PDB file of C-alpha atoms in Angstrom:
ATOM      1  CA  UNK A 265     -12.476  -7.339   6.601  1.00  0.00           C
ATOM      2  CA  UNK A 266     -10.359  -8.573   9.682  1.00  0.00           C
ATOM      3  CA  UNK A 267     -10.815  -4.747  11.195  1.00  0.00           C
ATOM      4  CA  UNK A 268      -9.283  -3.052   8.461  1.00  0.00           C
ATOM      5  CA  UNK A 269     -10.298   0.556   8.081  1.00  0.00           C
ATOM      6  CA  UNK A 270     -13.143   0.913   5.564  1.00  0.00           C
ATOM      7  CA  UNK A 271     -13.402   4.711   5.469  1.00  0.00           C
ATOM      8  CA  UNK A 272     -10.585   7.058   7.010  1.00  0.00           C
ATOM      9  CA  UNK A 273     -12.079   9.688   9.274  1.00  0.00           C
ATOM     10  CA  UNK A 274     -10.498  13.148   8.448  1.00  0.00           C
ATOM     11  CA  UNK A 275      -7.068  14.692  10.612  1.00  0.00           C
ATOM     12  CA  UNK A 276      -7.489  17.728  12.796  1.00  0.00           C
ATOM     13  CA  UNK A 277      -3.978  18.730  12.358  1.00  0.00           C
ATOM     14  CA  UNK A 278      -2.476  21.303  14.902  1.00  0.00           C
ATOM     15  CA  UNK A 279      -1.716  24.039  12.386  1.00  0.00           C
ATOM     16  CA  UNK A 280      -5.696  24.373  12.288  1.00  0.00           C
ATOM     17  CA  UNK A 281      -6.335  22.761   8.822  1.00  0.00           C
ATOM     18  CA  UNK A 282      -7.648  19.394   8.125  1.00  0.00           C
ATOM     19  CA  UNK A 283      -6.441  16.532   6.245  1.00  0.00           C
ATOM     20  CA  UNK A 284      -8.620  14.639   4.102  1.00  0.00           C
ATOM     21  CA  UNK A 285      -7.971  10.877   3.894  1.00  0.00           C
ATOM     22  CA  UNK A 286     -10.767  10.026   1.677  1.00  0.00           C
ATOM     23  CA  UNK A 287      -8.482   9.142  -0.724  1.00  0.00           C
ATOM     24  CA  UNK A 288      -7.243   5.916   1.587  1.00  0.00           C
ATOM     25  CA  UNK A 289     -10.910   4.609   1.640  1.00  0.00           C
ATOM     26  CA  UNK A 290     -11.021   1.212   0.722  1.00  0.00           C
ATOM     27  CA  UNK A 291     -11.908   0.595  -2.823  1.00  0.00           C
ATOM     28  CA  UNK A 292     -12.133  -2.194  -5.512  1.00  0.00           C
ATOM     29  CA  UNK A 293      -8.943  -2.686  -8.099  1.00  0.00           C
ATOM     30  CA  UNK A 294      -9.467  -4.619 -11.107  1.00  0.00           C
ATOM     31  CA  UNK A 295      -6.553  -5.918 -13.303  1.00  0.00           C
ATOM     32  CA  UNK A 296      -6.577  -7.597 -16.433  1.00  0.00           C
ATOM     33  CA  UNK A 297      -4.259 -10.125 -17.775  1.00  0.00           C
ATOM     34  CA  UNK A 298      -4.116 -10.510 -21.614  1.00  0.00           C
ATOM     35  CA  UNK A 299      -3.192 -13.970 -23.074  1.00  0.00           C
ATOM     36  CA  UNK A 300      -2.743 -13.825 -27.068  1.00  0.00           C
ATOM     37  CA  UNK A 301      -5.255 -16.434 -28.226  1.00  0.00           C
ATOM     38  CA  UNK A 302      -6.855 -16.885 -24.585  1.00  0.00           C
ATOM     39  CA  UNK A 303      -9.687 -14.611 -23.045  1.00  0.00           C
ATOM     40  CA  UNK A 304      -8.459 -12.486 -20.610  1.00  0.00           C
ATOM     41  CA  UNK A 305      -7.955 -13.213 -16.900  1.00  0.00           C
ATOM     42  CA  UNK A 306      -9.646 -10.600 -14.660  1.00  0.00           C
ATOM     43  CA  UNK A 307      -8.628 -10.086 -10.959  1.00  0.00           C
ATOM     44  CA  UNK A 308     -10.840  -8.131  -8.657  1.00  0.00           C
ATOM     45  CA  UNK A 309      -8.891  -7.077  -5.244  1.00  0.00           C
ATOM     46  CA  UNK A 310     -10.639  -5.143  -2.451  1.00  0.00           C
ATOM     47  CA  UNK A 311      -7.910  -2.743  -1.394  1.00  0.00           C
ATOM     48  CA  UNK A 312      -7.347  -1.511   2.284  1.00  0.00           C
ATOM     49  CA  UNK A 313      -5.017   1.089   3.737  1.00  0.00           C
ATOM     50  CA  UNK A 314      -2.442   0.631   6.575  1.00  0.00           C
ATOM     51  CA  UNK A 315      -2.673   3.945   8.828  1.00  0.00           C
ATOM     52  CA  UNK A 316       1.506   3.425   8.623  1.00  0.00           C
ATOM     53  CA  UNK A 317       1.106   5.163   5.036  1.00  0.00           C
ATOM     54  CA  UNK A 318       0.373   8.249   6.633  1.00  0.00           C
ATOM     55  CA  UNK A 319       1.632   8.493   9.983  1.00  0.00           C
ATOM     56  CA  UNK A 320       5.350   7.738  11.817  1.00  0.00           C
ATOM     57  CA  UNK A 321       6.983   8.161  15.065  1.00  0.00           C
ATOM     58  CA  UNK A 322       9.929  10.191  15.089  1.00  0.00           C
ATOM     59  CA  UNK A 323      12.574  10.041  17.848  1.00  0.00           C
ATOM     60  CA  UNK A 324      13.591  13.534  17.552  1.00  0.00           C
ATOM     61  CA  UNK A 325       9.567  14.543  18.454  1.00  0.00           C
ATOM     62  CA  UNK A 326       8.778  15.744  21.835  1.00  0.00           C
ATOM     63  CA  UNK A 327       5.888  13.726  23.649  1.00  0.00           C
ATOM     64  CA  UNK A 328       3.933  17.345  23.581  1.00  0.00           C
ATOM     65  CA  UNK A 329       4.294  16.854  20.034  1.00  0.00           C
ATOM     66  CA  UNK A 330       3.257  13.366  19.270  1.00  0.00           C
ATOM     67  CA  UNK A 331       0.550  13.680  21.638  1.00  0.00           C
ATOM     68  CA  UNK A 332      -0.977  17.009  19.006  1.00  0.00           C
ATOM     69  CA  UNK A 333      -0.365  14.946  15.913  1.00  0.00           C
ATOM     70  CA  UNK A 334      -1.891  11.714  17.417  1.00  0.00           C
ATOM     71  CA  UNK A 335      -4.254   9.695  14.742  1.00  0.00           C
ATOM     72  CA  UNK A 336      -6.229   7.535  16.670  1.00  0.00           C
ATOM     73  CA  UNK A 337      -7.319   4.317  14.752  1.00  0.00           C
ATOM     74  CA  UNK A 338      -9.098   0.824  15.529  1.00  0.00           C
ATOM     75  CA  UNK A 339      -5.926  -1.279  16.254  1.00  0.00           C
ATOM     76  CA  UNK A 340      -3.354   1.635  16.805  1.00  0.00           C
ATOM     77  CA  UNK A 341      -2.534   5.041  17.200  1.00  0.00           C
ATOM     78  CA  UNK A 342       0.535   7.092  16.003  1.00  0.00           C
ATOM     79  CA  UNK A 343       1.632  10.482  15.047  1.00  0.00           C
ATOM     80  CA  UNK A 344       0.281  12.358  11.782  1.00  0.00           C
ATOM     81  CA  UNK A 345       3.660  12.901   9.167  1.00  0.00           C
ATOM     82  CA  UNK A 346       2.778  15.202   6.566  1.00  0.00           C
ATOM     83  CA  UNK A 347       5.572  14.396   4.715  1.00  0.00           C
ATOM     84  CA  UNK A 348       4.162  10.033   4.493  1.00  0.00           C
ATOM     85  CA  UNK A 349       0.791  12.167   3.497  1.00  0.00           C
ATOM     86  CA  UNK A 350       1.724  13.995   0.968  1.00  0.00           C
ATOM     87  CA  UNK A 351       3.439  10.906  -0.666  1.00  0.00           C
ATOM     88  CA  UNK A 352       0.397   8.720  -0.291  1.00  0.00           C
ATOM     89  CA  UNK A 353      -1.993  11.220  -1.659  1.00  0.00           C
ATOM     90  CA  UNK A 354      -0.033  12.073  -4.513  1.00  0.00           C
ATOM     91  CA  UNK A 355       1.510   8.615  -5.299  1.00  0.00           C
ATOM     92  CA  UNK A 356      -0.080   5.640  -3.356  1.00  0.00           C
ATOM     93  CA  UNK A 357      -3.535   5.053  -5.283  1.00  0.00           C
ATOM     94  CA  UNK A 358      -1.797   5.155  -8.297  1.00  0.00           C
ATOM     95  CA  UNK A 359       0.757   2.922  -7.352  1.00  0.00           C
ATOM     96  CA  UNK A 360      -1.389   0.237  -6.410  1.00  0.00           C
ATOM     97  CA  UNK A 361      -3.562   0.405  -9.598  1.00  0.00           C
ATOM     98  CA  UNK A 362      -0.263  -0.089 -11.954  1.00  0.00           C
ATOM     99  CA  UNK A 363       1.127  -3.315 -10.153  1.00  0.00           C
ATOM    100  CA  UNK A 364       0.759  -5.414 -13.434  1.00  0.00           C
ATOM    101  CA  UNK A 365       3.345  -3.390 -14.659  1.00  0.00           C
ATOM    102  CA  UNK A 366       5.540  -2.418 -11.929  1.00  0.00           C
ATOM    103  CA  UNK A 367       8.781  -3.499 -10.662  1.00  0.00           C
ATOM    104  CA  UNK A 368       7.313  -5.875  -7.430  1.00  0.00           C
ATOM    105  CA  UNK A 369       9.800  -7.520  -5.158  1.00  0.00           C
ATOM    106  CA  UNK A 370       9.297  -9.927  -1.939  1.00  0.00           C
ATOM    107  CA  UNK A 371       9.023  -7.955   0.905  1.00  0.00           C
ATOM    108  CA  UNK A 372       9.977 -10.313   3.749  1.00  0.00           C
ATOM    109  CA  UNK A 373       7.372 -11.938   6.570  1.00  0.00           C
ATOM    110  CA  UNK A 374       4.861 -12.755   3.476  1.00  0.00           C
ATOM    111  CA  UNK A 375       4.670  -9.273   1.973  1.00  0.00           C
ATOM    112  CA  UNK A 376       5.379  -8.020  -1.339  1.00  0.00           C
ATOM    113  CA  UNK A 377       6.850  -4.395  -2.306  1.00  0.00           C
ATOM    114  CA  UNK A 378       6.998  -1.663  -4.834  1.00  0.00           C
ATOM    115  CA  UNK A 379       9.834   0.258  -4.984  1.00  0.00           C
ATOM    116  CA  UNK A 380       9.831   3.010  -7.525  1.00  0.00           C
ATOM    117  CA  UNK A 381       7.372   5.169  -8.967  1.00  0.00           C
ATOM    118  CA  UNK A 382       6.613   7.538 -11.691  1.00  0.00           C
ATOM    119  CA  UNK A 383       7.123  11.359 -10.900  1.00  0.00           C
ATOM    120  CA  UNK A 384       5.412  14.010 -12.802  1.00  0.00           C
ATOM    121  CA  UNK A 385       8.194  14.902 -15.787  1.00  0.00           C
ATOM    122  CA  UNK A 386       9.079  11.140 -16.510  1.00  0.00           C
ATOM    123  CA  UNK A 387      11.243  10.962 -13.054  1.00  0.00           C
ATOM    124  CA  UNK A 388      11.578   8.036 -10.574  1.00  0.00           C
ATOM    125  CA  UNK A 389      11.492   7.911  -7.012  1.00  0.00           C
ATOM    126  CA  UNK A 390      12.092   5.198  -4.405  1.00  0.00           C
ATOM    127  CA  UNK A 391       8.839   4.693  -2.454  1.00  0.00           C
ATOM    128  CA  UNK A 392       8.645   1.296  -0.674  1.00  0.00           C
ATOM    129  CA  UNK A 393       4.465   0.109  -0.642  1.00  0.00           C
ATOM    130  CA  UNK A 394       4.816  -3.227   1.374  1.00  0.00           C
ATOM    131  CA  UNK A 395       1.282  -5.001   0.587  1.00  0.00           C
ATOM    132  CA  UNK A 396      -0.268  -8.550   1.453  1.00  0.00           C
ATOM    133  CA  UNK A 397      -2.320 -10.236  -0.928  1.00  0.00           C
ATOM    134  CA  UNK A 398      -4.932 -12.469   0.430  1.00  0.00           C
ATOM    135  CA  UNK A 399      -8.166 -14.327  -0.146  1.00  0.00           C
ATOM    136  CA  UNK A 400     -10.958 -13.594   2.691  1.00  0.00           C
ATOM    137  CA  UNK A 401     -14.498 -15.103   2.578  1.00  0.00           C
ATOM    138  CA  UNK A 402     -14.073 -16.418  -0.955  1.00  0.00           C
ATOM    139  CA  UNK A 403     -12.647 -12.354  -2.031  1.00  0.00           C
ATOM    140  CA  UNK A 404      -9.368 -11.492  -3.310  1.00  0.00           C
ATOM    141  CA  UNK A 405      -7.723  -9.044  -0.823  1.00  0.00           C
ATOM    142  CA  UNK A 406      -4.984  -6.627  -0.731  1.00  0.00           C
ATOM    143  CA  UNK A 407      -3.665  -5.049   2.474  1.00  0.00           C
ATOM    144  CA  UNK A 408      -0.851  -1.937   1.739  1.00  0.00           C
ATOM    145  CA  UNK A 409       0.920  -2.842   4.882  1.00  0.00           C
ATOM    146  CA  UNK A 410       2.890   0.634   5.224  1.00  0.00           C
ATOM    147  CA  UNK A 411       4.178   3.200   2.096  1.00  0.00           C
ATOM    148  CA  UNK A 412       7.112   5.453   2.995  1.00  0.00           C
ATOM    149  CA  UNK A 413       9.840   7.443   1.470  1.00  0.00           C
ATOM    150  CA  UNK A 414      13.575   5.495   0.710  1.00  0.00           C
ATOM    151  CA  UNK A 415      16.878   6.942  -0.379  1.00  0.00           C
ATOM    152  CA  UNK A 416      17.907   4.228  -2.330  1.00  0.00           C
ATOM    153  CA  UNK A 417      16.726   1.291  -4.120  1.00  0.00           C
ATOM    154  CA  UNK A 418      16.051  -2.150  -2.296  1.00  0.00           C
ATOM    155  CA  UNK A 419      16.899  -5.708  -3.489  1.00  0.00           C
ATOM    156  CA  UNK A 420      14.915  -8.096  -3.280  1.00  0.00           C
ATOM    157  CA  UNK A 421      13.686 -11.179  -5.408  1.00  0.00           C
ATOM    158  CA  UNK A 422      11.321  -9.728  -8.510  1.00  0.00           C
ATOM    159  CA  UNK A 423       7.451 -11.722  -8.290  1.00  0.00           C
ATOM    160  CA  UNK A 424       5.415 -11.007 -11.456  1.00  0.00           C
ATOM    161  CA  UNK A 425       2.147  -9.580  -9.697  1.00  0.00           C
ATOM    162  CA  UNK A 426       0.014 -11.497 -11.831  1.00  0.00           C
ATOM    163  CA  UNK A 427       1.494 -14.589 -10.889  1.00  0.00           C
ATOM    164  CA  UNK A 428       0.983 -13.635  -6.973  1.00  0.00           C
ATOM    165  CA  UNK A 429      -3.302 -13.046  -8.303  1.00  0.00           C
ATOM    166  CA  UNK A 430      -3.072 -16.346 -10.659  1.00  0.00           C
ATOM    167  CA  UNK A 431      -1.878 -17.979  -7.260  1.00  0.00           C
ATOM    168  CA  UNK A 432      -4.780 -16.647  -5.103  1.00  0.00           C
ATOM    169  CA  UNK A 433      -7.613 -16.910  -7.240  1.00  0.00           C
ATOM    170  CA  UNK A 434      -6.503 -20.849  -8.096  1.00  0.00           C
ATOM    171  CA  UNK A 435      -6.060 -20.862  -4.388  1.00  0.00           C
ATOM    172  CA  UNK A 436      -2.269 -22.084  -5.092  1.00  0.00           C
ATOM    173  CA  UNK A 437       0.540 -20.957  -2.769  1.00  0.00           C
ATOM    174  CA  UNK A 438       2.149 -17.514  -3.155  1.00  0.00           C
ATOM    175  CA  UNK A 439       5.169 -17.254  -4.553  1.00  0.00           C
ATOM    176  CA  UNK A 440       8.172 -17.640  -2.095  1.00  0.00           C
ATOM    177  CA  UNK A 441      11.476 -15.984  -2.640  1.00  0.00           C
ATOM    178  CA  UNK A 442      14.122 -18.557  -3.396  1.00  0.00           C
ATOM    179  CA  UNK A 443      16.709 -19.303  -0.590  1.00  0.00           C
TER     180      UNK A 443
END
């Protein structure tokens, strides 16, 4: 993978407790497309993390503090947010594994975006997951670009996700947004 983080080395956050990441490891997602009268189209993406789903650099932060909440990764480094944390370990994984049936728009620059997701209680919220979808060395690839926290709900053209995975595997163009 073009130096994408495999396995995310636990936070050593200031307030003396750690942050386990584990759950941003890379992993395998398989989807399943059902045809009636066809056998079934499966889709299996190797899924990376950005290290922009869990950290952020806030203007009101004093260098002293960006400098304690520093995560230090292979391409980049930028302050720990609990708040992008909490979201991703709660919501992210799950996100990604229901894209078949989720609401995914074009993102802009070649990504693709969900907006909303499912809160405990039957609730929505507005989380924009930016992702790339990709083939590398013959494998179906998924990159979530950055995941963070919106007050209100983007537009953007609608992309059937199995249409973006039809498209890769028959090594066909991605969808484009209309102009």
């Amino acid at each position: 993978m073009k130096q994408e983080v495999d396995k995310w080395r636990p936070f050593g956050h200031p307030d003396g407790d750690i942050r386990d990441l584990s759950f941003l490891d890379a992993h395998q997602a398989v989807y399943v497309q059902h045809h009636e009268g066809k056998e079934p189209l499966e889709y299996r993406f190797w899924v990376t993390y950005s290290l922009h789903c869990f950290t952020k650099d806030y203007e009101h932060q004093t260098n002293e503090e960006k400098q304690s909440l520093m995560y230090h990764a292979p391409k980049e480094s930028r302050p720990f947010c609990q708040h992008r944390y909490n979201l991703a370990r709660t919501h992210l994984k799950r996100t990604i594994l229901a894209l078949p049936e989720s609401n995914v728009i074009h993102a802009g620059y070649g990504s693709y975006a969900v907006i909303e997701v499912d809160l405990d209680g039957g609730d929505k919220a507005f989380y924009f997951v930016a992702f790339r979808a990709f083939r590398e060395k013959k494998k179906l690839r998924l990159h979530v670009t950055s995941a963070y926290p919106i007050s209100e709900k983007q537009k953007g053209k609608s992309v059937k996700f199995f249409t973006i995975a039809y498209n890769l595997l028959r090594n066909k163009q991605l969808p484009q947004p209309s102009k």
